[in-house]
Amino acid sequence: MKIAKIGIILLCCCMILALIGCNDTSKDSLPEEARLLVETYMNAFMVSTKDSAQYAYFRNEEIREAYCDAATILIDYRIEKIEKINKNLYALTVLNKTNMTEDAYLKVYNFVGFIDGQWYFINGVGNIPESISENLNKEAYSYRTAQQ
C-alpha cells in the first residue's frame, strides 16, 4: 500500500512536470537568430548609434542618417515582453537606460523582423515594411496610445 501511494505521488509529479514542459512559450520567445541579433544590436548600441545601425532596418536613408547622428548611448536595458506578431515579426517592449535618460528607464517598442532573408532590429512601428506587417496593430505600439 505504501509503495502504491509513493507511485501515485511520483506519477502526479511527473504529470505536472510534463504539463509545465509542454507549455507553448514560442509566442514569448524569439528564434535563436533573432535573439542573437537583439543581443548584438544592444551591445553595439552601448558603443554608438552608428555601430548599432548596421543591424537595424530603416524605411529610408534619411532616418538611418538621423539615427546615426544621435548622441545616444545605451547604458542598460531590460526586455519586458516579447510578442510574436507573425512568423517574420516580433514586438519587443524594452526598458532602456541611456546617457540621455540618466538614472531612469524609458519604455520603448522595438521590433525584430525577417526582411529579404535576414533578421533586422527595427526601431519603432513606423519603420516596419508592409511586407511583414500581417497581424500588426500599429496603434498597440503607438506612444500616444500607451501614454493615455
PDB file of C-alpha atoms in Angstrom:
ATOM      1  CA  MET A   1       0.000   0.000   0.000  1.00  0.00           C
ATOM      2  CA  LYS A   2       2.813   2.400   0.905  1.00  0.00           C
ATOM      3  CA  ILE A   3       4.578   1.701  -2.414  1.00  0.00           C
ATOM      4  CA  ALA A   4       1.336   2.379  -4.321  1.00  0.00           C
ATOM      5  CA  LYS A   5       0.942   5.779  -2.618  1.00  0.00           C
ATOM      6  CA  ILE A   6       4.529   6.719  -3.426  1.00  0.00           C
ATOM      7  CA  GLY A   7       3.986   5.574  -7.011  1.00  0.00           C
ATOM      8  CA  ILE A   8       0.845   7.712  -7.353  1.00  0.00           C
ATOM      9  CA  ILE A   9       2.626  10.745  -5.902  1.00  0.00           C
ATOM     10  CA  LEU A  10       5.572  10.260  -8.293  1.00  0.00           C
ATOM     11  CA  LEU A  11       3.181   9.832 -11.221  1.00  0.00           C
ATOM     12  CA  CYS A  12       1.379  13.078 -10.298  1.00  0.00           C
ATOM     13  CA  CYS A  13       4.706  14.924 -10.047  1.00  0.00           C
ATOM     14  CA  CYS A  14       5.765  13.608 -13.461  1.00  0.00           C
ATOM     15  CA  MET A  15       2.450  14.677 -14.996  1.00  0.00           C
ATOM     16  CA  ILE A  16       2.779  18.188 -13.538  1.00  0.00           C
ATOM     17  CA  LEU A  17       6.340  18.497 -14.848  1.00  0.00           C
ATOM     18  CA  ALA A  18       5.228  17.212 -18.266  1.00  0.00           C
ATOM     19  CA  LEU A  19       2.412  19.777 -18.401  1.00  0.00           C
ATOM     20  CA  ILE A  20       4.822  22.569 -17.494  1.00  0.00           C
ATOM     21  CA  GLY A  21       7.269  21.355 -20.149  1.00  0.00           C
ATOM     22  CA  CYS A  22       4.544  21.223 -22.803  1.00  0.00           C
ATOM     23  CA  ASN A  23       3.513  24.808 -22.204  1.00  0.00           C
ATOM     24  CA  ASP A  24       3.901  26.607 -25.561  1.00  0.00           C
ATOM     25  CA  THR A  25       6.258  29.524 -24.981  1.00  0.00           C
ATOM     26  CA  SER A  26       7.107  30.058 -28.656  1.00  0.00           C
ATOM     27  CA  LYS A  27       4.941  33.179 -28.691  1.00  0.00           C
ATOM     28  CA  ASP A  28       7.050  34.669 -25.927  1.00  0.00           C
ATOM     29  CA  SER A  29      10.473  33.792 -27.275  1.00  0.00           C
ATOM     30  CA  LEU A  30      12.486  34.759 -30.307  1.00  0.00           C
ATOM     31  CA  PRO A  31      14.003  32.421 -32.870  1.00  0.00           C
ATOM     32  CA  GLU A  32      17.676  31.876 -31.995  1.00  0.00           C
ATOM     33  CA  GLU A  33      18.992  34.024 -34.885  1.00  0.00           C
ATOM     34  CA  ALA A  34      16.692  36.881 -33.889  1.00  0.00           C
ATOM     35  CA  ARG A  35      17.712  36.582 -30.215  1.00  0.00           C
ATOM     36  CA  LEU A  36      21.378  36.788 -31.175  1.00  0.00           C
ATOM     37  CA  LEU A  37      20.646  39.807 -33.368  1.00  0.00           C
ATOM     38  CA  VAL A  38      18.960  41.643 -30.472  1.00  0.00           C
ATOM     39  CA  GLU A  39      21.932  40.903 -28.219  1.00  0.00           C
ATOM     40  CA  THR A  40      24.403  42.056 -30.911  1.00  0.00           C
ATOM     41  CA  TYR A  41      22.377  45.201 -31.628  1.00  0.00           C
ATOM     42  CA  MET A  42      22.157  46.131 -27.931  1.00  0.00           C
ATOM     43  CA  ASN A  43      25.887  45.571 -27.417  1.00  0.00           C
ATOM     44  CA  ALA A  44      26.630  47.774 -30.433  1.00  0.00           C
ATOM     45  CA  PHE A  45      24.198  50.437 -29.148  1.00  0.00           C
ATOM     46  CA  MET A  46      26.296  50.552 -25.965  1.00  0.00           C
ATOM     47  CA  VAL A  47      29.144  51.780 -28.200  1.00  0.00           C
ATOM     48  CA  SER A  48      27.254  54.131 -30.534  1.00  0.00           C
ATOM     49  CA  THR A  49      24.165  54.512 -32.672  1.00  0.00           C
ATOM     50  CA  LYS A  50      26.401  54.303 -35.737  1.00  0.00           C
ATOM     51  CA  ASP A  51      27.654  50.879 -34.632  1.00  0.00           C
ATOM     52  CA  SER A  52      24.141  49.597 -33.933  1.00  0.00           C
ATOM     53  CA  ALA A  53      22.697  50.947 -37.208  1.00  0.00           C
ATOM     54  CA  GLN A  54      24.340  48.157 -39.199  1.00  0.00           C
ATOM     55  CA  TYR A  55      21.953  45.684 -37.517  1.00  0.00           C
ATOM     56  CA  ALA A  56      18.840  47.814 -37.943  1.00  0.00           C
ATOM     57  CA  TYR A  57      16.271  48.308 -40.685  1.00  0.00           C
ATOM     58  CA  PHE A  58      15.175  51.852 -41.549  1.00  0.00           C
ATOM     59  CA  ARG A  59      12.458  52.744 -44.040  1.00  0.00           C
ATOM     60  CA  ASN A  60      14.762  55.273 -45.722  1.00  0.00           C
ATOM     61  CA  GLU A  61      18.314  56.580 -45.682  1.00  0.00           C
ATOM     62  CA  GLU A  62      17.328  59.906 -44.115  1.00  0.00           C
ATOM     63  CA  ILE A  63      16.044  58.149 -40.997  1.00  0.00           C
ATOM     64  CA  ARG A  64      19.191  55.982 -40.881  1.00  0.00           C
ATOM     65  CA  GLU A  65      21.412  59.067 -41.029  1.00  0.00           C
ATOM     66  CA  ALA A  66      19.433  60.859 -38.309  1.00  0.00           C
ATOM     67  CA  TYR A  67      19.722  57.773 -36.118  1.00  0.00           C
ATOM     68  CA  CYS A  68      23.473  57.534 -36.706  1.00  0.00           C
ATOM     69  CA  ASP A  69      23.917  61.222 -35.845  1.00  0.00           C
ATOM     70  CA  ALA A  70      22.166  60.861 -32.485  1.00  0.00           C
ATOM     71  CA  ALA A  71      24.446  61.067 -29.463  1.00  0.00           C
ATOM     72  CA  THR A  72      22.506  58.439 -27.541  1.00  0.00           C
ATOM     73  CA  ILE A  73      24.447  55.608 -25.905  1.00  0.00           C
ATOM     74  CA  LEU A  74      22.705  52.647 -24.290  1.00  0.00           C
ATOM     75  CA  ILE A  75      23.748  52.052 -20.687  1.00  0.00           C
ATOM     76  CA  ASP A  76      21.405  49.212 -19.738  1.00  0.00           C
ATOM     77  CA  TYR A  77      18.237  47.521 -20.955  1.00  0.00           C
ATOM     78  CA  ARG A  78      15.623  45.002 -19.912  1.00  0.00           C
ATOM     79  CA  ILE A  79      13.304  43.212 -22.286  1.00  0.00           C
ATOM     80  CA  GLU A  80       9.945  43.337 -20.548  1.00  0.00           C
ATOM     81  CA  LYS A  81       7.862  41.490 -23.127  1.00  0.00           C
ATOM     82  CA  ILE A  82       8.190  39.639 -26.428  1.00  0.00           C
ATOM     83  CA  GLU A  83       5.158  39.180 -28.677  1.00  0.00           C
ATOM     84  CA  LYS A  84       5.015  37.176 -31.874  1.00  0.00           C
ATOM     85  CA  ILE A  85       3.088  39.238 -34.438  1.00  0.00           C
ATOM     86  CA  ASN A  86       3.667  36.762 -37.273  1.00  0.00           C
ATOM     87  CA  LYS A  87       6.446  34.386 -38.352  1.00  0.00           C
ATOM     88  CA  ASN A  88       8.518  37.322 -39.654  1.00  0.00           C
ATOM     89  CA  LEU A  89       7.851  39.937 -36.965  1.00  0.00           C
ATOM     90  CA  TYR A  90       8.225  40.099 -33.196  1.00  0.00           C
ATOM     91  CA  ALA A  91       7.452  43.057 -30.944  1.00  0.00           C
ATOM     92  CA  LEU A  92       9.715  43.844 -28.000  1.00  0.00           C
ATOM     93  CA  THR A  93       8.721  46.023 -25.076  1.00  0.00           C
ATOM     94  CA  VAL A  94      12.073  47.229 -23.762  1.00  0.00           C
ATOM     95  CA  LEU A  95      13.132  49.348 -20.808  1.00  0.00           C
ATOM     96  CA  ASN A  96      16.174  51.369 -21.905  1.00  0.00           C
ATOM     97  CA  LYS A  97      18.542  53.410 -19.804  1.00  0.00           C
ATOM     98  CA  THR A  98      20.685  55.747 -21.906  1.00  0.00           C
ATOM     99  CA  ASN A  99      23.042  58.649 -21.383  1.00  0.00           C
ATOM    100  CA  MET A 100      20.022  60.869 -22.169  1.00  0.00           C
ATOM    101  CA  THR A 101      17.670  59.365 -19.560  1.00  0.00           C
ATOM    102  CA  GLU A 102      20.217  59.431 -16.695  1.00  0.00           C
ATOM    103  CA  ASP A 103      19.053  57.013 -13.981  1.00  0.00           C
ATOM    104  CA  ALA A 104      15.588  56.412 -15.412  1.00  0.00           C
ATOM    105  CA  TYR A 105      14.488  53.583 -17.676  1.00  0.00           C
ATOM    106  CA  LEU A 106      12.348  54.576 -20.650  1.00  0.00           C
ATOM    107  CA  LYS A 107       9.814  52.112 -22.096  1.00  0.00           C
ATOM    108  CA  VAL A 108      10.206  51.720 -25.863  1.00  0.00           C
ATOM    109  CA  TYR A 109       8.675  49.495 -28.516  1.00  0.00           C
ATOM    110  CA  ASN A 110      11.167  47.807 -30.804  1.00  0.00           C
ATOM    111  CA  PHE A 111      10.761  45.007 -33.273  1.00  0.00           C
ATOM    112  CA  VAL A 112      12.728  42.219 -34.874  1.00  0.00           C
ATOM    113  CA  GLY A 113      11.807  41.491 -38.468  1.00  0.00           C
ATOM    114  CA  PHE A 114      12.830  38.940 -41.076  1.00  0.00           C
ATOM    115  CA  ILE A 115      13.290  41.001 -44.260  1.00  0.00           C
ATOM    116  CA  ASP A 116      14.767  39.730 -47.516  1.00  0.00           C
ATOM    117  CA  GLY A 117      16.170  36.609 -45.867  1.00  0.00           C
ATOM    118  CA  GLN A 118      17.768  38.363 -42.893  1.00  0.00           C
ATOM    119  CA  TRP A 119      16.775  39.394 -39.344  1.00  0.00           C
ATOM    120  CA  TYR A 120      16.880  43.120 -38.560  1.00  0.00           C
ATOM    121  CA  PHE A 121      16.306  45.176 -35.433  1.00  0.00           C
ATOM    122  CA  ILE A 122      13.565  47.759 -36.080  1.00  0.00           C
ATOM    123  CA  ASN A 123      13.230  50.938 -34.038  1.00  0.00           C
ATOM    124  CA  GLY A 124       9.603  51.990 -33.947  1.00  0.00           C
ATOM    125  CA  VAL A 125       6.487  50.740 -35.657  1.00  0.00           C
ATOM    126  CA  GLY A 126       6.855  53.323 -38.450  1.00  0.00           C
ATOM    127  CA  ASN A 127       9.936  51.547 -39.822  1.00  0.00           C
ATOM    128  CA  ILE A 128       8.208  48.188 -40.296  1.00  0.00           C
ATOM    129  CA  PRO A 129       7.768  47.392 -44.001  1.00  0.00           C
ATOM    130  CA  GLU A 130       4.292  46.437 -45.197  1.00  0.00           C
ATOM    131  CA  SER A 131       5.647  43.113 -46.470  1.00  0.00           C
ATOM    132  CA  ILE A 132       5.940  41.790 -42.887  1.00  0.00           C
ATOM    133  CA  SER A 133       3.064  43.734 -41.268  1.00  0.00           C
ATOM    134  CA  GLU A 134       0.445  40.963 -41.306  1.00  0.00           C
ATOM    135  CA  ASN A 135      -1.491  40.921 -37.975  1.00  0.00           C
ATOM    136  CA  LEU A 136       0.295  44.095 -36.801  1.00  0.00           C
ATOM    137  CA  ASN A 137      -1.865  46.530 -34.821  1.00  0.00           C
ATOM    138  CA  LYS A 138       0.219  49.706 -35.128  1.00  0.00           C
ATOM    139  CA  GLU A 139      -1.903  51.505 -32.525  1.00  0.00           C
ATOM    140  CA  ALA A 140      -0.832  48.991 -29.873  1.00  0.00           C
ATOM    141  CA  TYR A 141       2.744  50.252 -30.255  1.00  0.00           C
ATOM    142  CA  SER A 142       1.984  53.941 -30.520  1.00  0.00           C
ATOM    143  CA  TYR A 143       3.445  56.045 -27.716  1.00  0.00           C
ATOM    144  CA  ARG A 144       0.355  58.266 -27.738  1.00  0.00           C
ATOM    145  CA  THR A 145      -1.875  55.233 -27.126  1.00  0.00           C
ATOM    146  CA  ALA A 146       0.438  53.764 -24.489  1.00  0.00           C
ATOM    147  CA  GLN A 147       0.691  57.025 -22.516  1.00  0.00           C
ATOM    148  CA  GLN A 148      -3.074  57.554 -22.205  1.00  0.00           C
TER     149      GLN A 148
END
